Amino acid sequence: MARVNALLVLGTRPQFIKSAPLIKELLSRRSRVSLTLVHSGQHYDPEMSSVFFSELELPRPAFNLHVGSGTHAFQTATIMLHLERFMKKSKPDIVIVPGDTNTTLAAAITAAKAGLRVAHLEAGLRSGDMTMPEEINRRLTDHCSSLLFAPTRTAFSNLTNEGLRNNARLTGDTMVDAMQMALPSVIRAEEDLLRAMQLKEQNYVLVTLHRPSNVDKPTRLREIVLSLKRIAKETTVVFPIHPRTRERLRSLAAYIRRDRGQMRIISPQGYIETIALLKNAACILTDSGGMQKEAFLLRRPCITLRSTTEWPETLTGKANRLIRDSRMIPAAIAQARSLSIRHKRFSNPFGDGKASQRIRRILEDELSH
Ligand code: UD1
């Protein structure tokens, strides 16, 4: 049977993680898919990009479009222009687009308009909040894709409700596969990591924030920092800082330094380090989609600083709580920490760690000529 030529376009930190197990599966000996990787260059700092390629043992992409930072229109349009040329030459059987970033949308539209088939990895997520760029990206991507890999039943039924059932396949979530692959390395590394950072198991709060709705407005960001400083009076707060947030925090540098207590602002961490920090944290405060889910999988209580989530499954058993008012952060964290001991057992709605295998088979069955 002829091989399937697939082009996978990625460019941001969460895309490297969710694609890693699928890339490995498609490059394995059992695969009948020939894979080409293109990096958009949306994330370009070594700590946002190359560290993931080395930790997750990913091959070097065939091309890097070096789009860099810019407005949404700039990023989307520049990626489209470069990819259009590339796709014309390489004529893949299918273009795989993971997640919900500007890179995802740009690749999906370009491929669909070039008459190519598009497969969306992590299809069907909905936060219902169209002010989030990711919600626009994921909805539009789903509607121009011909194969929709839904990570959960909820995602599958969202697709059904939008008339996309024929294209939808319930596969499970490749981030479960990624975590299962990484856990042995995490377990080997965690003790040294905690010692080097002078952290004690379940004795610190892990914070990540990068959503425009939280970090782009100085007044909002200042209120959040004030709450973090309150927590840091009593507990260690570990805050690996996303470049967008680092940029915005510059003007608050003097304010942060004053009475910062046990707040530690550190550079963005790699995947193994992040999972190790999550696994050992007393509690997580985040606005990331992926971290909510990783906290859930690792049974760590999570507070999400947003009013909506595209991962409603994480709200089961109070494992994750949404809050919007930043003044509520200290109380919510105190409550989550006390809950953590009673953190219940629940079935995993995100799959069994075999999503990548299923996706490979679907690609082979549906595209082999
Ligand atoms: C993007 C995604 C978001 C995802 C996040 C993960 C979109 C619309 N958003 O947001 O869904 O959750 O990635 O990190 O695609 N910067 C650097 N170095 C880098 C990358 C970015 O310094 O390697 C800085 C730049 O100042 C840039 C800012 O971070 O302007 C924001 O980067 P951008 O790619 O526009 O969006 P993210 O906030 O990273």
Short mmCIF file of C-alpha atoms and ligand atoms in Angstrom, two decimals:
data_model
loop_
_atom_site.label_atom_id
_atom_site.label_comp_id
_atom_site.label_asym_id
_atom_site.label_seq_id
_atom_site.Cartn_x
_atom_site.Cartn_y
_atom_site.Cartn_z
CA MET A 1 0.00 0.00 0.00
CA ALA A 2 1.29 3.48 -0.86
CA ARG A 3 2.61 5.66 1.92
CA VAL A 4 0.75 8.71 3.13
CA ASN A 5 2.65 12.00 2.86
CA ALA A 6 1.81 14.17 5.83
CA LEU A 7 2.97 17.67 6.62
CA LEU A 8 2.78 18.71 10.28
CA VAL A 9 2.97 22.45 10.99
CA LEU A 10 3.80 23.59 14.51
CA GLY A 11 5.41 26.64 16.07
CA THR A 12 4.57 27.17 19.74
CA ARG A 13 5.47 25.51 23.01
CA PRO A 14 2.15 23.68 23.61
CA GLN A 15 2.18 22.43 20.03
CA PHE A 16 5.62 20.85 20.46
CA ILE A 17 4.34 18.94 23.50
CA LYS A 18 1.03 17.67 22.10
CA SER A 19 2.63 16.76 18.76
CA ALA A 20 5.66 14.96 20.20
CA PRO A 21 4.06 11.51 20.74
CA LEU A 22 2.33 11.68 17.35
CA ILE A 23 5.57 12.63 15.60
CA LYS A 24 7.29 9.66 17.25
CA GLU A 25 4.47 7.35 16.24
CA LEU A 26 4.46 8.56 12.64
CA LEU A 27 8.23 8.17 12.41
CA SER A 28 8.21 4.68 13.94
CA ARG A 29 8.99 1.61 11.86
CA ARG A 30 5.39 0.40 11.94
CA SER A 31 4.15 3.63 10.36
CA ARG A 32 3.08 3.97 6.72
CA VAL A 33 3.11 7.73 6.96
CA SER A 34 6.00 9.85 5.67
CA LEU A 35 6.20 12.90 7.82
CA THR A 36 7.60 16.37 7.11
CA LEU A 37 7.75 18.94 9.90
CA VAL A 38 7.55 22.69 9.40
CA HIS A 39 8.21 25.11 12.29
CA SER A 40 6.49 28.48 11.89
CA GLY A 41 8.94 30.21 14.24
CA GLN A 42 6.08 31.74 16.30
CA HIS A 43 8.07 30.73 19.38
CA TYR A 44 11.79 31.19 18.89
CA ASP A 45 13.56 31.69 22.25
CA PRO A 46 15.58 28.55 23.03
CA GLU A 47 13.61 28.11 26.26
CA MET A 48 10.31 28.30 24.34
CA SER A 49 11.33 26.11 21.42
CA SER A 50 14.64 24.24 21.05
CA VAL A 51 14.61 22.92 24.63
CA PHE A 52 11.44 20.98 23.76
CA PHE A 53 12.98 19.51 20.62
CA SER A 54 15.90 18.19 22.63
CA GLU A 55 13.95 17.02 25.72
CA LEU A 56 11.22 15.37 23.65
CA GLU A 57 13.79 14.04 21.16
CA LEU A 58 12.05 15.55 18.17
CA PRO A 59 13.70 15.67 14.75
CA ARG A 60 14.75 19.01 13.32
CA PRO A 61 11.96 20.47 11.20
CA ALA A 62 12.60 20.46 7.45
CA PHE A 63 11.88 24.20 7.41
CA ASN A 64 11.56 27.06 9.85
CA LEU A 65 9.51 30.00 8.59
CA HIS A 66 10.95 32.35 11.26
CA VAL A 67 7.73 34.35 11.55
CA GLY A 68 8.65 35.64 15.02
CA SER A 69 6.46 37.94 17.09
CA GLY A 70 3.93 40.46 15.79
CA THR A 71 0.24 41.20 15.60
CA HIS A 72 -2.24 38.41 14.96
CA ALA A 73 -2.73 39.49 11.35
CA PHE A 74 1.03 39.74 10.80
CA GLN A 75 1.74 36.27 12.21
CA THR A 76 -1.19 34.59 10.49
CA ALA A 77 -0.63 36.23 7.11
CA THR A 78 3.14 35.73 7.07
CA ILE A 79 2.81 32.04 7.91
CA MET A 80 0.17 31.67 5.19
CA LEU A 81 2.34 33.27 2.52
CA HIS A 82 5.34 31.05 3.28
CA LEU A 83 3.29 27.89 3.65
CA GLU A 84 1.39 28.40 0.42
CA ARG A 85 4.65 28.25 -1.50
CA PHE A 86 5.86 25.26 0.47
CA MET A 87 2.62 23.30 0.04
CA LYS A 88 2.52 23.98 -3.69
CA LYS A 89 5.90 22.30 -4.05
CA SER A 90 5.51 19.46 -1.57
CA LYS A 91 1.84 18.56 -2.29
CA PRO A 92 1.22 16.54 0.89
CA ASP A 93 -1.76 14.15 1.14
CA ILE A 94 -2.70 15.80 4.41
CA VAL A 95 -1.66 18.75 6.56
CA ILE A 96 -1.80 18.12 10.31
CA VAL A 97 -2.38 21.16 12.51
CA PRO A 98 -2.21 20.80 16.30
CA GLY A 99 -3.93 23.02 18.88
CA ASP A 100 -5.34 26.51 18.59
CA THR A 101 -2.59 29.03 17.94
CA ASN A 102 -2.11 31.49 15.10
CA THR A 103 0.18 28.88 13.53
CA THR A 104 -2.68 26.34 13.63
CA LEU A 105 -5.18 28.62 11.93
CA ALA A 106 -2.73 29.91 9.31
CA ALA A 107 -1.74 26.38 8.28
CA ALA A 108 -5.33 25.13 8.22
CA ILE A 109 -6.66 27.93 6.00
CA THR A 110 -3.71 27.78 3.63
CA ALA A 111 -4.05 24.02 3.18
CA ALA A 112 -7.84 24.08 2.80
CA LYS A 113 -7.62 26.81 0.16
CA ALA A 114 -4.93 24.89 -1.67
CA GLY A 115 -7.40 21.99 -1.90
CA LEU A 116 -5.43 19.87 0.58
CA ARG A 117 -6.93 17.81 3.35
CA VAL A 118 -6.48 19.14 6.86
CA ALA A 119 -6.38 17.09 10.07
CA HIS A 120 -6.91 19.00 13.30
CA LEU A 121 -5.22 17.52 16.35
CA GLU A 122 -7.14 18.50 19.51
CA ALA A 123 -10.36 19.34 17.66
CA GLY A 124 -13.69 20.26 19.22
CA LEU A 125 -12.52 22.21 22.27
CA ARG A 126 -14.76 25.14 23.11
CA SER A 127 -14.44 27.72 25.86
CA GLY A 128 -17.41 29.68 24.50
CA ASP A 129 -15.36 32.87 24.85
CA MET A 130 -14.85 34.47 21.46
CA THR A 131 -12.67 37.21 22.96
CA MET A 132 -9.91 34.59 23.27
CA PRO A 133 -7.78 34.39 20.13
CA GLU A 134 -7.52 30.63 20.67
CA GLU A 135 -11.31 30.20 20.52
CA ILE A 136 -11.42 31.93 17.13
CA ASN A 137 -8.48 29.85 15.92
CA ARG A 138 -9.91 26.51 17.01
CA ARG A 139 -13.43 27.09 15.69
CA LEU A 140 -12.25 28.22 12.28
CA THR A 141 -9.69 25.43 12.08
CA ASP A 142 -12.32 22.79 12.87
CA HIS A 143 -14.58 24.12 10.16
CA CYS A 144 -11.95 23.89 7.44
CA SER A 145 -10.60 20.47 8.44
CA SER A 146 -11.57 17.14 6.93
CA LEU A 147 -10.37 15.01 9.85
CA LEU A 148 -11.04 16.10 13.40
CA PHE A 149 -9.19 14.28 16.17
CA ALA A 150 -11.26 14.89 19.30
CA PRO A 151 -9.41 14.32 22.59
CA THR A 152 -12.54 13.84 24.74
CA ARG A 153 -16.22 12.91 24.50
CA THR A 154 -17.13 16.52 25.22
CA ALA A 155 -15.00 17.68 22.29
CA PHE A 156 -16.60 15.02 20.07
CA SER A 157 -20.10 16.15 21.00
CA ASN A 158 -19.17 19.81 20.44
CA LEU A 159 -18.20 18.83 16.89
CA THR A 160 -21.42 16.86 16.47
CA ASN A 161 -23.44 19.87 17.61
CA GLU A 162 -21.76 22.01 14.97
CA GLY A 163 -22.60 19.56 12.18
CA LEU A 164 -19.07 18.15 11.93
CA ARG A 165 -19.77 14.61 13.12
CA ASN A 166 -18.80 12.91 9.84
CA ASN A 167 -15.26 14.24 10.08
CA ALA A 168 -14.84 13.69 13.82
CA ARG A 169 -12.90 10.78 15.35
CA LEU A 170 -12.67 10.24 19.11
CA THR A 171 -9.00 9.44 19.67
CA GLY A 172 -8.10 10.50 23.21
CA ASP A 173 -5.63 13.20 24.04
CA THR A 174 -2.00 13.03 22.87
CA MET A 175 -1.00 15.06 25.95
CA VAL A 176 -1.74 11.94 28.01
CA ASP A 177 0.63 10.02 25.70
CA ALA A 178 3.23 12.79 26.16
CA MET A 179 2.97 12.66 29.92
CA GLN A 180 3.20 8.87 30.04
CA MET A 181 6.31 9.04 27.87
CA ALA A 182 7.90 11.67 30.10
CA LEU A 183 7.05 10.30 33.54
CA PRO A 184 10.05 7.95 33.91
CA SER A 185 12.42 10.88 33.19
CA VAL A 186 10.43 13.11 35.54
CA ILE A 187 10.69 10.56 38.33
CA ARG A 188 14.44 10.28 37.76
CA ALA A 189 14.92 14.06 37.77
CA GLU A 190 12.48 15.37 40.38
CA GLU A 191 14.49 14.88 43.54
CA ASP A 192 17.55 16.69 42.18
CA LEU A 193 15.40 19.40 40.68
CA LEU A 194 13.58 20.12 43.94
CA ARG A 195 16.87 20.09 45.84
CA ALA A 196 18.53 22.47 43.37
CA MET A 197 15.57 24.85 43.63
CA GLN A 198 15.41 24.40 47.41
CA LEU A 199 11.79 23.32 47.21
CA LYS A 200 9.97 20.83 49.37
CA GLU A 201 7.34 18.45 48.07
CA GLN A 202 3.79 19.89 48.36
CA ASN A 203 5.14 22.99 50.01
CA TYR A 204 4.93 25.56 47.21
CA VAL A 205 2.42 27.05 44.81
CA LEU A 206 3.26 26.85 41.11
CA VAL A 207 2.07 29.83 39.05
CA THR A 208 1.97 30.32 35.27
CA LEU A 209 0.20 33.23 33.59
CA HIS A 210 0.36 34.40 30.00
CA ARG A 211 -3.18 35.05 28.70
CA PRO A 212 -3.63 38.54 27.25
CA SER A 213 -6.74 38.94 29.47
CA ASN A 214 -4.54 38.62 32.57
CA VAL A 215 -1.21 40.11 31.64
CA ASP A 216 -1.77 42.75 28.97
CA LYS A 217 -3.56 45.34 31.15
CA PRO A 218 -1.15 46.86 33.72
CA THR A 219 -3.90 47.40 36.33
CA ARG A 220 -5.05 43.78 36.11
CA LEU A 221 -1.48 42.47 36.23
CA ARG A 222 -0.68 44.66 39.24
CA GLU A 223 -3.72 43.30 41.12
CA ILE A 224 -2.62 39.75 40.37
CA VAL A 225 0.93 40.45 41.57
CA LEU A 226 -0.49 41.95 44.76
CA SER A 227 -2.37 38.70 45.45
CA LEU A 228 0.73 36.64 44.70
CA LYS A 229 2.74 38.76 47.13
CA ARG A 230 0.12 38.05 49.81
CA ILE A 231 0.52 34.31 49.27
CA ALA A 232 4.31 34.61 49.18
CA LYS A 233 4.29 36.00 52.73
CA GLU A 234 3.48 32.47 53.93
CA THR A 235 4.31 30.05 51.14
CA THR A 236 6.89 29.74 48.41
CA VAL A 237 5.48 30.83 45.07
CA VAL A 238 7.32 29.49 42.02
CA PHE A 239 6.52 31.52 38.92
CA PRO A 240 8.18 30.38 35.67
CA ILE A 241 7.64 33.37 33.49
CA HIS A 242 6.38 33.35 29.91
CA PRO A 243 8.09 35.94 27.63
CA ARG A 244 4.82 37.82 27.10
CA THR A 245 4.41 38.19 30.88
CA ARG A 246 8.11 39.04 31.36
CA GLU A 247 7.68 41.87 28.88
CA ARG A 248 4.60 43.22 30.67
CA LEU A 249 6.13 42.87 34.14
CA ARG A 250 9.10 45.08 33.29
CA SER A 251 7.23 48.24 34.26
CA LEU A 252 6.27 46.63 37.58
CA ALA A 253 9.80 45.48 38.44
CA ALA A 254 10.30 47.85 41.38
CA TYR A 255 6.84 47.05 42.75
CA ILE A 256 7.50 43.31 42.55
CA ARG A 257 10.87 43.57 44.26
CA ARG A 258 9.34 45.31 47.28
CA ASP A 259 8.06 42.81 49.91
CA ARG A 260 8.17 39.96 47.50
CA GLY A 261 8.46 37.44 50.34
CA GLN A 262 8.99 33.94 49.07
CA MET A 263 8.08 34.70 45.46
CA ARG A 264 10.50 33.25 42.94
CA ILE A 265 10.24 34.42 39.39
CA ILE A 266 12.20 32.00 37.22
CA SER A 267 12.76 31.53 33.48
CA PRO A 268 10.38 29.34 31.44
CA GLN A 269 11.01 25.69 32.19
CA GLY A 270 11.33 22.70 29.88
CA TYR A 271 8.71 19.94 29.74
CA ILE A 272 10.32 17.48 32.17
CA GLU A 273 11.00 20.27 34.67
CA THR A 274 7.44 21.61 34.37
CA ILE A 275 5.86 18.21 34.94
CA ALA A 276 8.17 17.66 37.92
CA LEU A 277 7.19 21.07 39.36
CA LEU A 278 3.49 20.32 38.79
CA LYS A 279 3.68 16.87 40.30
CA ASN A 280 5.20 18.13 43.54
CA ALA A 281 3.31 21.40 43.96
CA ALA A 282 0.77 21.90 46.75
CA CYS A 283 -1.43 23.72 44.28
CA ILE A 284 -1.31 25.30 40.83
CA LEU A 285 -2.49 28.73 39.75
CA THR A 286 -2.61 29.10 35.98
CA ASP A 287 -4.42 30.47 32.97
CA SER A 288 -3.02 27.86 30.58
CA GLY A 289 -5.25 25.20 29.04
CA GLY A 290 -2.56 22.52 29.07
CA MET A 291 -1.50 23.09 32.69
CA GLN A 292 -5.11 22.68 33.91
CA LYS A 293 -5.17 19.29 32.31
CA GLU A 294 -1.69 18.27 33.44
CA ALA A 295 -2.57 19.25 37.02
CA PHE A 296 -5.70 17.11 36.74
CA LEU A 297 -3.77 14.11 35.40
CA LEU A 298 -1.23 14.45 38.21
CA ARG A 299 -4.01 14.86 40.79
CA ARG A 300 -2.85 18.30 41.89
CA PRO A 301 -5.49 20.90 42.78
CA CYS A 302 -5.69 23.75 40.31
CA ILE A 303 -7.05 27.30 40.35
CA THR A 304 -7.61 28.76 36.90
CA LEU A 305 -7.59 32.52 36.60
CA ARG A 306 -10.23 32.69 33.88
CA SER A 307 -14.00 32.67 33.69
CA THR A 308 -14.19 29.83 31.15
CA THR A 309 -12.29 26.67 30.31
CA GLU A 310 -12.05 24.61 27.14
CA TRP A 311 -11.36 21.58 29.38
CA PRO A 312 -14.61 21.31 31.46
CA GLU A 313 -13.65 17.74 32.45
CA THR A 314 -11.01 19.21 34.80
CA LEU A 315 -13.76 20.75 36.94
CA THR A 316 -14.80 17.26 38.12
CA GLY A 317 -14.56 16.75 41.87
CA LYS A 318 -13.34 20.34 42.42
CA ALA A 319 -9.97 19.36 40.93
CA ASN A 320 -9.97 22.67 39.08
CA ARG A 321 -11.75 25.89 40.02
CA LEU A 322 -12.29 28.90 37.79
CA ILE A 323 -11.96 32.34 39.33
CA ARG A 324 -11.86 35.71 37.62
CA ASP A 325 -11.50 38.12 40.53
CA SER A 326 -7.78 38.24 41.35
CA ARG A 327 -8.51 39.32 44.95
CA MET A 328 -9.95 35.84 45.50
CA ILE A 329 -6.65 34.13 44.68
CA PRO A 330 -5.25 33.79 48.24
CA ALA A 331 -8.50 32.32 49.65
CA ALA A 332 -8.94 30.01 46.66
CA ILE A 333 -5.41 28.73 47.06
CA ALA A 334 -5.84 28.14 50.78
CA GLN A 335 -9.03 26.19 50.07
CA ALA A 336 -7.48 24.15 47.26
CA ARG A 337 -4.54 23.21 49.46
CA SER A 338 -6.81 21.83 52.15
CA LEU A 339 -8.77 19.92 49.53
CA SER A 340 -5.70 18.32 48.06
CA ILE A 341 -5.54 15.61 50.70
CA ARG A 342 -9.06 14.49 49.81
CA HIS A 343 -8.44 14.71 46.10
CA LYS A 344 -10.76 11.97 44.88
CA ARG A 345 -10.25 9.13 42.49
CA PHE A 346 -11.90 9.66 39.14
CA SER A 347 -11.73 8.04 35.76
CA ASN A 348 -9.52 9.76 33.23
CA PRO A 349 -11.65 11.44 30.55
CA PHE A 350 -8.57 12.27 28.47
CA GLY A 351 -7.81 8.78 27.25
CA ASP A 352 -5.44 5.91 27.80
CA GLY A 353 -2.15 7.16 26.37
CA LYS A 354 -2.74 5.51 22.98
CA ALA A 355 -4.18 8.50 21.12
CA SER A 356 -1.15 8.78 18.81
CA GLN A 357 -1.45 5.14 17.74
CA ARG A 358 -5.13 5.62 16.95
CA ILE A 359 -4.41 8.73 14.94
CA ARG A 360 -1.70 6.97 12.92
CA ARG A 361 -4.11 4.16 12.07
CA ILE A 362 -6.84 6.58 11.05
CA LEU A 363 -4.42 8.44 8.78
CA GLU A 364 -3.26 5.15 7.21
CA ASP A 365 -6.76 3.73 6.78
CA GLU A 366 -8.35 6.86 5.42
CA LEU A 367 -5.56 8.11 3.18
CA SER A 368 -3.63 5.13 1.81
CA HIS A 369 -4.40 4.85 -1.89
C1 UD1 B 1 0.76 31.65 22.07
C2 UD1 B 1 -0.63 31.15 21.69
C3 UD1 B 1 -1.33 30.62 22.93
C4 UD1 B 1 -0.49 29.60 23.65
C5 UD1 B 1 0.86 30.23 23.96
C6 UD1 B 1 1.76 29.26 24.69
C7 UD1 B 1 -1.72 32.36 19.85
C8 UD1 B 1 -2.78 33.34 19.50
N1 UD1 B 1 -1.47 32.22 21.17
O1 UD1 B 1 0.60 32.79 22.91
O2 UD1 B 1 -2.54 29.99 22.52
O3 UD1 B 1 -1.15 29.25 24.85
O4 UD1 B 1 1.46 30.62 22.73
O5 UD1 B 1 2.93 29.86 25.07
O6 UD1 B 1 -1.15 31.77 18.96
N2 UD1 B 1 7.93 35.98 22.87
C9 UD1 B 1 9.27 35.88 23.11
N3 UD1 B 1 9.90 34.73 22.72
C10 UD1 B 1 9.26 33.71 22.10
C11 UD1 B 1 7.89 33.84 21.86
C12 UD1 B 1 7.25 34.96 22.25
O7 UD1 B 1 9.89 36.76 23.67
O8 UD1 B 1 9.91 32.68 21.80
C13 UD1 B 1 7.21 37.18 23.36
C14 UD1 B 1 7.09 38.28 22.37
O9 UD1 B 1 7.20 39.49 23.06
C15 UD1 B 1 5.67 38.13 21.84
C16 UD1 B 1 4.94 37.59 23.08
O10 UD1 B 1 5.90 36.79 23.76
O11 UD1 B 1 5.15 39.31 21.37
C17 UD1 B 1 3.72 36.77 22.78
O12 UD1 B 1 4.04 35.70 21.87
P1 UD1 B 1 2.94 35.16 20.85
O13 UD1 B 1 3.48 34.05 20.06
O14 UD1 B 1 2.34 36.30 20.10
O15 UD1 B 1 1.77 34.62 21.76
P2 UD1 B 1 1.81 33.82 23.14
O16 UD1 B 1 1.38 34.74 24.22
O17 UD1 B 1 3.08 33.07 23.33
#
